[in-house]
Short mmCIF file of C-alpha atoms in Angstrom, two decimals:
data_model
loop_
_atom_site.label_atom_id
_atom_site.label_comp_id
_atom_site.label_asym_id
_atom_site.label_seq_id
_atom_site.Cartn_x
_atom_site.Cartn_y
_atom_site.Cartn_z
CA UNK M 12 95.53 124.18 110.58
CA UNK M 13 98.64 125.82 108.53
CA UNK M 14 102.36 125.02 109.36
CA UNK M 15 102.08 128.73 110.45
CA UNK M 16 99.94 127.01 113.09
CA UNK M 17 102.14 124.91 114.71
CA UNK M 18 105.88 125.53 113.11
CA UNK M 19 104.80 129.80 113.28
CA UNK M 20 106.17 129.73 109.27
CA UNK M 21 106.66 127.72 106.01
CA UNK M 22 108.41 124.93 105.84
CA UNK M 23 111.56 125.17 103.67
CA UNK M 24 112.43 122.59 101.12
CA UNK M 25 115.29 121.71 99.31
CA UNK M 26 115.28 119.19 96.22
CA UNK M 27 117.82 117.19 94.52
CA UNK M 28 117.40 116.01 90.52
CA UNK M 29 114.33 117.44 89.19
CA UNK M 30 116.22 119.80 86.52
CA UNK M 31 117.13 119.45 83.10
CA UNK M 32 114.83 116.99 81.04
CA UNK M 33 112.84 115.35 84.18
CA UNK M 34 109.21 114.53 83.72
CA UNK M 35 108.51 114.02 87.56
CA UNK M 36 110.80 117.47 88.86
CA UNK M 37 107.65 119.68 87.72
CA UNK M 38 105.33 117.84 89.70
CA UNK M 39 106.67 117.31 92.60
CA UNK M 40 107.95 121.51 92.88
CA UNK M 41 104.10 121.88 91.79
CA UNK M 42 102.40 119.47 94.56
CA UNK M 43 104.88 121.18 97.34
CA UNK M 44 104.01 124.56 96.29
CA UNK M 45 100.18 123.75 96.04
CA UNK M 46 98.98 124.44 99.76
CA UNK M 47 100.90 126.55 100.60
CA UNK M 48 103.31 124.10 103.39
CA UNK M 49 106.09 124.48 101.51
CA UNK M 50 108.86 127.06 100.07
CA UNK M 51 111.23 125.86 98.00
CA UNK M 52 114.72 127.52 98.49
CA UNK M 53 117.48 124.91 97.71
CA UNK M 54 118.53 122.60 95.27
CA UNK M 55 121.20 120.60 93.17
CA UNK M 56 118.80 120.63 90.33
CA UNK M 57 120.75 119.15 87.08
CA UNK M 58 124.61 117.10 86.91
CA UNK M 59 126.22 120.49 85.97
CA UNK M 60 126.41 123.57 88.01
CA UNK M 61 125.82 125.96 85.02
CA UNK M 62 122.14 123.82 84.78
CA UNK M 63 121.68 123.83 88.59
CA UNK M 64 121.79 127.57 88.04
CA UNK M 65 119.13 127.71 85.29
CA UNK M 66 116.62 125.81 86.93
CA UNK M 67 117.59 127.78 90.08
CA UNK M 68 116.29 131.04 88.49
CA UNK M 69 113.26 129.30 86.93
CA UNK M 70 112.29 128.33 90.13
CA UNK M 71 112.84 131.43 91.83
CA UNK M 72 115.52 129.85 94.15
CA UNK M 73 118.44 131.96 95.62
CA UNK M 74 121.42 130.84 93.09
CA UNK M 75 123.37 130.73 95.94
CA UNK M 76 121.67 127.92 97.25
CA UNK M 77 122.20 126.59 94.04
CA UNK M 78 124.54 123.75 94.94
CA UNK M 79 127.18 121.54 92.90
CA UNK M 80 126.55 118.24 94.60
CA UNK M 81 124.27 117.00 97.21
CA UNK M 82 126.76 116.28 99.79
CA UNK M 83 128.04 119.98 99.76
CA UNK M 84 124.16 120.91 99.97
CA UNK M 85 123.67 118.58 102.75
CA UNK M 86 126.23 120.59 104.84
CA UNK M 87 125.63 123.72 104.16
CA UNK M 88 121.89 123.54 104.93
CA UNK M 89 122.51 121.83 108.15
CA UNK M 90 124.98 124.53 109.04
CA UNK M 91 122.77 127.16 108.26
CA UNK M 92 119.85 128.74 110.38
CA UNK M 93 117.63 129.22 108.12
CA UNK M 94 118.32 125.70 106.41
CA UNK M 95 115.83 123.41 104.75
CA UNK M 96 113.76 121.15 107.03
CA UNK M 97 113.51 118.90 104.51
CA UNK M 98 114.92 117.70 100.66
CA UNK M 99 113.24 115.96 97.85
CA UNK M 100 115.06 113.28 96.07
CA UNK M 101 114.24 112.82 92.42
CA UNK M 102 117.00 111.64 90.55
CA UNK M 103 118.00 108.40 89.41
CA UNK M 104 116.78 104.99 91.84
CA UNK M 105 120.29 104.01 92.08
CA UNK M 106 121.16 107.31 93.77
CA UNK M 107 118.54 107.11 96.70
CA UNK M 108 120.03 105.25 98.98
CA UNK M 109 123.35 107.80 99.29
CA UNK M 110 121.26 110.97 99.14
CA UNK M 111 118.95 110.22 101.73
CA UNK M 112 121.46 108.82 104.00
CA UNK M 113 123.27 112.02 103.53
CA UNK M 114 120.54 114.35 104.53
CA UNK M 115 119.04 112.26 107.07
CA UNK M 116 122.50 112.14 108.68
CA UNK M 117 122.44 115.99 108.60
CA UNK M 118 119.44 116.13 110.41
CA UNK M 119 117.09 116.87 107.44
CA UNK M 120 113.67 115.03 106.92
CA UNK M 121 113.57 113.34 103.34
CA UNK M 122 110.91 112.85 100.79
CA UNK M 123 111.74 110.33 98.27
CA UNK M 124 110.28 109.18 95.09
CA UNK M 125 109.76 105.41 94.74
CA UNK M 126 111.24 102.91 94.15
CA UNK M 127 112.81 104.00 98.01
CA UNK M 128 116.63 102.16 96.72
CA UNK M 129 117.66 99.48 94.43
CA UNK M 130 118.89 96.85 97.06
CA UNK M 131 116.81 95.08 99.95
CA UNK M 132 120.30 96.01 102.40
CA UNK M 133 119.59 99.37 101.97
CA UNK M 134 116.15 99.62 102.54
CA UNK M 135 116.95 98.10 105.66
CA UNK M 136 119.14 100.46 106.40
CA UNK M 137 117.12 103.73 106.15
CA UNK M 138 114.42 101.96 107.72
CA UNK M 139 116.91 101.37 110.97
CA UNK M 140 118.18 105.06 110.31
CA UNK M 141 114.43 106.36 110.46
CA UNK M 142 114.14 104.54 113.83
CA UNK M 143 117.31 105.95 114.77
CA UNK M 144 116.90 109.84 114.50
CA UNK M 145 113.01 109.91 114.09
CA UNK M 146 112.96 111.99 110.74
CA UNK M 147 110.67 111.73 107.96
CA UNK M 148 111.14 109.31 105.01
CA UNK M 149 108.67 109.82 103.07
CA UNK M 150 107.94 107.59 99.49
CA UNK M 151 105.63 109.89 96.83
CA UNK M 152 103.50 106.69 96.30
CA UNK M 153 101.33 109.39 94.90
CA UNK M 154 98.06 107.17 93.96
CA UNK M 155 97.00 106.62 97.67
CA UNK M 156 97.03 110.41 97.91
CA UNK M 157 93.67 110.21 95.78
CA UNK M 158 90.01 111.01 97.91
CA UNK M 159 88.36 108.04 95.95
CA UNK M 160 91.28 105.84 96.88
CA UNK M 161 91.06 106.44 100.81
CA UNK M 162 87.14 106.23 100.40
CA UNK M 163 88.17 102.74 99.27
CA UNK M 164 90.38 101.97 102.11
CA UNK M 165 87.82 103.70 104.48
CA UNK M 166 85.32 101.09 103.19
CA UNK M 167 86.70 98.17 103.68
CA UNK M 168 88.41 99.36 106.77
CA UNK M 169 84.59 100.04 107.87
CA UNK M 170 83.34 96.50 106.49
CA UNK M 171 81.85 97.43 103.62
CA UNK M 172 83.17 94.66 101.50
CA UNK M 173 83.03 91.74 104.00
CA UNK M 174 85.73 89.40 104.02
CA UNK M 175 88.24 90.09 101.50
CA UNK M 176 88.54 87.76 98.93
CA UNK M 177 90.09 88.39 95.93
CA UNK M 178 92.77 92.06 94.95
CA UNK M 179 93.31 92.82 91.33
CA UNK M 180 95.49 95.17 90.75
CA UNK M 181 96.91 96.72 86.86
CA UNK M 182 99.25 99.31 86.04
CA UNK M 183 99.69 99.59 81.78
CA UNK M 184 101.51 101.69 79.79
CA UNK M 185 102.46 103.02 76.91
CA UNK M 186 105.70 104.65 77.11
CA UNK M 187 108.25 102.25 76.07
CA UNK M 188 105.84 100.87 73.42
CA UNK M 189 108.36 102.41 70.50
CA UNK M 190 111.99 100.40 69.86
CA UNK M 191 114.83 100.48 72.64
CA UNK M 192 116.40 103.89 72.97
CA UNK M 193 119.63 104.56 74.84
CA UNK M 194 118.35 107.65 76.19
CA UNK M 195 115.72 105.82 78.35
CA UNK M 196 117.69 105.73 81.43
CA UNK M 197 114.80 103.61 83.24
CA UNK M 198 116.32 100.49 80.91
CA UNK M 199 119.89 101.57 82.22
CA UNK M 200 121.02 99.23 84.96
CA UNK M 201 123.42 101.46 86.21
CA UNK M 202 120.71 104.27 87.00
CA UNK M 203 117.63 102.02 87.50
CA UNK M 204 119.09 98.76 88.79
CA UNK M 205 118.02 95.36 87.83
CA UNK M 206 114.39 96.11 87.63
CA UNK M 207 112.64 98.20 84.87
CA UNK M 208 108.90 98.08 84.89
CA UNK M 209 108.52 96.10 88.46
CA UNK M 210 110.24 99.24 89.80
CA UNK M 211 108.77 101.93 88.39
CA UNK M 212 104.87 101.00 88.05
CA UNK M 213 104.95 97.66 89.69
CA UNK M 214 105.91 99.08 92.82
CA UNK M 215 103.06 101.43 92.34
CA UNK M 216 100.66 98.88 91.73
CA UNK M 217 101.86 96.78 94.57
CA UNK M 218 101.55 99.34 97.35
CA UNK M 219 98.16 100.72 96.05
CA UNK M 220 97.01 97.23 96.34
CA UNK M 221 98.24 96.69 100.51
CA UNK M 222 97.30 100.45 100.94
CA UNK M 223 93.51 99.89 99.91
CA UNK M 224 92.57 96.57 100.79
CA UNK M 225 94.64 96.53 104.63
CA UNK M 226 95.72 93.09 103.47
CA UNK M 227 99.81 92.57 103.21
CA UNK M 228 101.33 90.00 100.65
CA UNK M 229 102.89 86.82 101.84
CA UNK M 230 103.88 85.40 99.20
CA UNK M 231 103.80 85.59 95.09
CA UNK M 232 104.55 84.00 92.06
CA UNK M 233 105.90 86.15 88.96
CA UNK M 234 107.03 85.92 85.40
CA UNK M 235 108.93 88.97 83.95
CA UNK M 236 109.76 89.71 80.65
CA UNK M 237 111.87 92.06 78.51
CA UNK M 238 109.71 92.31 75.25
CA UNK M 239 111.59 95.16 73.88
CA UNK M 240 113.52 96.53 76.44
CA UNK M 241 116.77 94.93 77.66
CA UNK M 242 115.16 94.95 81.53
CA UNK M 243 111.77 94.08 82.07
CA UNK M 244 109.01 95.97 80.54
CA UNK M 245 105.92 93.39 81.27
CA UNK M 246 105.10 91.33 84.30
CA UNK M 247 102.05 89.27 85.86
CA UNK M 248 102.14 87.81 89.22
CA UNK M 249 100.05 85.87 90.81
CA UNK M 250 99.65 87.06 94.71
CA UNK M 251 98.97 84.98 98.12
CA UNK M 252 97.95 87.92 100.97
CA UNK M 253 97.59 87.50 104.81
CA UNK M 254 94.44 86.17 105.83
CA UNK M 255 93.81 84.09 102.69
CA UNK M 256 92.76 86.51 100.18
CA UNK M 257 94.27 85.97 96.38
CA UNK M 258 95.20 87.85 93.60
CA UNK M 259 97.45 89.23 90.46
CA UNK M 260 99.02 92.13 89.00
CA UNK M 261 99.63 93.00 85.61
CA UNK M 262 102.20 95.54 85.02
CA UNK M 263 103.66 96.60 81.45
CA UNK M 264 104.89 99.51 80.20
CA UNK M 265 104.66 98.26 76.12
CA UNK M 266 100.75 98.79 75.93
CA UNK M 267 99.57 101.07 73.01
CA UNK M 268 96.59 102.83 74.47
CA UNK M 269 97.56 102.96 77.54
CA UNK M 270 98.85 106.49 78.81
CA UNK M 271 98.34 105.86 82.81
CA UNK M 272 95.86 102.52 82.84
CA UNK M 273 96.41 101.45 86.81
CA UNK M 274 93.59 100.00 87.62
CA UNK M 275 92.04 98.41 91.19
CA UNK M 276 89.58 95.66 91.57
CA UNK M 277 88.70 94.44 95.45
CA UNK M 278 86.51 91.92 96.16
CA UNK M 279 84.63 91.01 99.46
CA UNK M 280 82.20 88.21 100.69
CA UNK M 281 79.44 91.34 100.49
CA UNK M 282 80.12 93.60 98.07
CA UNK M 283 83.35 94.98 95.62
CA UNK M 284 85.08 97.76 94.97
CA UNK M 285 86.64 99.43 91.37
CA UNK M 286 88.70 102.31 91.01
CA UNK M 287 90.55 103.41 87.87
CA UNK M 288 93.35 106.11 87.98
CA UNK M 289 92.69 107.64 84.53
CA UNK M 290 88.34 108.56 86.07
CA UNK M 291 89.61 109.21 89.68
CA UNK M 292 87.18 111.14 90.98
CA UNK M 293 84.72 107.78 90.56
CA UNK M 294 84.62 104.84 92.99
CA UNK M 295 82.40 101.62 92.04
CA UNK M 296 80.22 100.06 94.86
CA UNK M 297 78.84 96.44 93.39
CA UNK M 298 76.63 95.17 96.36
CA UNK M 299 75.98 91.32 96.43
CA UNK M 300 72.23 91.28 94.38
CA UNK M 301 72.00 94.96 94.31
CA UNK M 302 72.46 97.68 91.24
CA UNK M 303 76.22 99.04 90.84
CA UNK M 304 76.62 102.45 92.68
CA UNK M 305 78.99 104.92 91.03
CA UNK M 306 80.62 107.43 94.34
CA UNK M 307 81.51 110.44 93.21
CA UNK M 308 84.44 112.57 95.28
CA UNK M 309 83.05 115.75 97.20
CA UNK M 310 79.32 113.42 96.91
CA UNK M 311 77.23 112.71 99.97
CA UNK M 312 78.22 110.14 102.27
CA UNK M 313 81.91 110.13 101.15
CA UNK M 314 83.98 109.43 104.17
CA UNK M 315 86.69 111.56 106.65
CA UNK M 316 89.48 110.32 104.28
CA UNK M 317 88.47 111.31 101.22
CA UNK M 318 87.00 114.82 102.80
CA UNK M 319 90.15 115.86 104.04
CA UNK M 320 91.96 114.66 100.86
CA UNK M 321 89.85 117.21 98.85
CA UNK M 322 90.12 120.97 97.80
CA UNK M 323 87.48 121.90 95.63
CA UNK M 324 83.27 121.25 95.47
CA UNK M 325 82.23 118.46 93.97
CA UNK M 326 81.82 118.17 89.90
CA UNK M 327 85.20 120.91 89.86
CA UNK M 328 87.60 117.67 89.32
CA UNK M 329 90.77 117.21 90.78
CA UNK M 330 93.36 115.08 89.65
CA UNK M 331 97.14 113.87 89.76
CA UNK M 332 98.58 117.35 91.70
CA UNK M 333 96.04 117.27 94.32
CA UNK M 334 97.13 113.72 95.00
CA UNK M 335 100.79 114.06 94.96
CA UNK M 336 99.95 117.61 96.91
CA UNK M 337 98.13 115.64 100.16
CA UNK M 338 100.96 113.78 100.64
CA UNK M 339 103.26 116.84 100.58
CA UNK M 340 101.03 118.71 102.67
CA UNK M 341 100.60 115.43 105.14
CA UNK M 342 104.32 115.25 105.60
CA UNK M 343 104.54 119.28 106.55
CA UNK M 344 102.40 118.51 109.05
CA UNK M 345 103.74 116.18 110.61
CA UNK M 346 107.20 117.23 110.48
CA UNK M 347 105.15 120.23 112.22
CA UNK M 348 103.94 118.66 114.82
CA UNK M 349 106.89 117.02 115.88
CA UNK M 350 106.57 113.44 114.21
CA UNK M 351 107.74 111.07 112.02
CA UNK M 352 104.43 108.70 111.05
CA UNK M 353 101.19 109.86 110.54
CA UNK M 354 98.24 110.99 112.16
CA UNK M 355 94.49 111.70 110.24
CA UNK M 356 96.46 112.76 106.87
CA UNK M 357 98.23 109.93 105.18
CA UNK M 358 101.25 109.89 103.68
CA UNK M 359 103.94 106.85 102.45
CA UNK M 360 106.54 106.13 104.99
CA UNK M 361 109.61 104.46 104.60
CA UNK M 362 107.84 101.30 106.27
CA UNK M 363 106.10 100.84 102.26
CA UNK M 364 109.14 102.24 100.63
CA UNK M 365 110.90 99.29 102.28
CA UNK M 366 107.81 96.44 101.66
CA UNK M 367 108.21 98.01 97.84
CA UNK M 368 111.55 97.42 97.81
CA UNK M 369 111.18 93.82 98.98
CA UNK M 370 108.20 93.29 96.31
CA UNK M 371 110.45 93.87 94.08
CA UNK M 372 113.11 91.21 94.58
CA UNK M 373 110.37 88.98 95.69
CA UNK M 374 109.41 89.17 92.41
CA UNK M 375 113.06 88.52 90.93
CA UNK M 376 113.37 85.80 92.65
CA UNK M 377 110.45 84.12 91.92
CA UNK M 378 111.30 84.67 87.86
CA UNK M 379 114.28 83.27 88.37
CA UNK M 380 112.99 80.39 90.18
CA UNK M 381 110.65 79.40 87.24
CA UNK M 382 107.77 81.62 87.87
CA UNK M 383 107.37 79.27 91.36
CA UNK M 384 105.09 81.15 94.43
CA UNK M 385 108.08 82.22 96.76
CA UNK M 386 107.47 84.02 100.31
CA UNK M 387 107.39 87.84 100.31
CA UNK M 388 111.06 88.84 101.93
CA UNK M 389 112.50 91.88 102.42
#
């Protein structure tokens, strides 16, 4: 079922950041455009109009919807009748929080990249502004848009595993491994906030972790470090979930070798589960007294999340995109169909934006504390 389906068109999109030198911009104008949900006609691309414009016509984007600020684009679209149903926020984590309370005040679903905001009283906020209007907030926690990783979640959902016992979760890598550069805005407090790698992989790890397993943190100890960076760049926890379960997460971004090395370990009374981002097509069943089974996506047996979370025959590999694409596509449709949470297709809402948000200051605290176990708190 298309948007064309339900909506009778495409939905339009606007996006703000993206522009100039952004590594994510690319991906998420490529994941939007990918199945087809999504047109992208609006944007305050770059800091400077004259650069708004330039990406503008590189994206094929009327330059009169090429806006100086976000506030001005806010109103305009909303005023307009063929304005955007929704805007993409990429910019800088401490500017979240006012551009999505902008749009959604305006009427206009959001789609956020993590971390959601920078302060626990905002993400309580947009959660109670969500409730409020019943638009979309959407988090691009892209990783759980993978097949293998909702064949994982469908597994132990289904049993597979047993009881959960133990959830390992790792996210290394290498790109602050070279000296401290000024120009690396995630180590600027004013852009980033206090948090440097807990924010931008550790929230990753964190929610792949819940999203997988069903289990929900309760409580975690945590030592961060700043080993060349002047906010943290490495951090291991150790985590207390619902139900009993334990585990840790490791979380660095000053690992040589390590381009995108997030990693996921589950084990269950029965059997465990491994998945590694950087081979995701694979999934690792380990049955208790039985030989290792390697799951391929697009393979027999492979269940109705992955399936609908895949494009092409197995052995024709899919990767990153596709990922960040299903959760594109999953908020279309639901912004399609008249909702705000979703339904068969998965995608992020601002329910995990919000618990990622909390993870992270759980995690502050506990540093701060002495590396003690402290509750989860949001």
């Amino acid at each position: 079922m298309t948007n064309r389906d339900t909506f009778g068109r495409r939905l339009r999109l606007g996006m703000v950041g993206g522009g100039g030198r952004s590594s994510i911009g690319p991906s998420h104008v490529s994941a939007a455009r990918l199945d087809g949900r999504w047109d992208l006609v609006a944007g305050v691309f770059s800091r400077t109009p004259e650069r708004t414009q330039q990406v503008a016509r590189k994206l094929f984007v009327d330059v009169d919807r090429a806006y100086a600020d976000y506030r001005e684009m806010a109103a305009r679209e909303a005023e307009r009748p063929d304005g955007i149903d929704a805007v993409t926020i990429c910019t800088f984590n401490e500017t979240h929080y006012e551009i999505a309370d902008a749009f959604l005040s305006k009427g206009i679903h959001v789609i956020c990249d993590k971390p959601l905001v920078v302060t626990r009283e905002h993400a309580r906020a947009l959660s109670a502004k969500v409730a409020e209007t019943g638009l979309v907030l959407a988090v691009t926690y892209t990783y759980s848009g993978y097949p293998m990783v909702r064949m994982a979640r469908d597994m132990i959902a289904e049993g597979k595993l047993g009881d959960i016992l133990s959830i390992q979760v790792e996210y290394a890598s290498h790109y602050q491994t070279q000296a401290f550069s000024k120009k690396d805005w995630q180590h600027d407090q004013a852009k980033t906030g206090v948090l440097g790698v807990v924010a931008s992989l550790g929230t990753h790890a964190f929610q792949l972790a819940e999203y997988a397993s069903g289990q929900r943190v309760e409580a975690l100890a945590a030592d961060l470090a700043g080993l060349r960076n002047p906010l943290d760049d490495h951090a291991n926890m150790l985590l207390r979930f619902h139900g009993g379960a334990r585990g840790a997460l490791w979380t660095t971004s000053v690992a040589h070798g390590c381009p995108n090395g997030l990693t996921l370990r589950i084990y269950g009374t029965d059997a465990a589960l491994t998945w590694h981002q950087e081979h995701p097509e694979q999934l690792t069943f380990s049955a208790s007294g039985q030989q290792p089974v390697l799951l391929a996506r697009g393979g027999a047996g492979v269940s109705a999340g992955a399936r609908v979370a895949s494009r092409t025959p197995a052995g024709h590999p899919e990767g990153y995109l596709e990922a960040f694409a299903n959760i594109y596509s999953a908020v279309a449709r639901a912004i399609a169909e008249g909702r705000n949470t979703p339904a068969n297709e998965d995608f992020p809402t601002v329910n995990e934006g919000a618990r990622g948000v909390g993870f992270m200051f759980t995690a502050l605290k506990s540093a701060q504390l002495g590396s003690i176990f402290v509750p989860y708190e949001l």
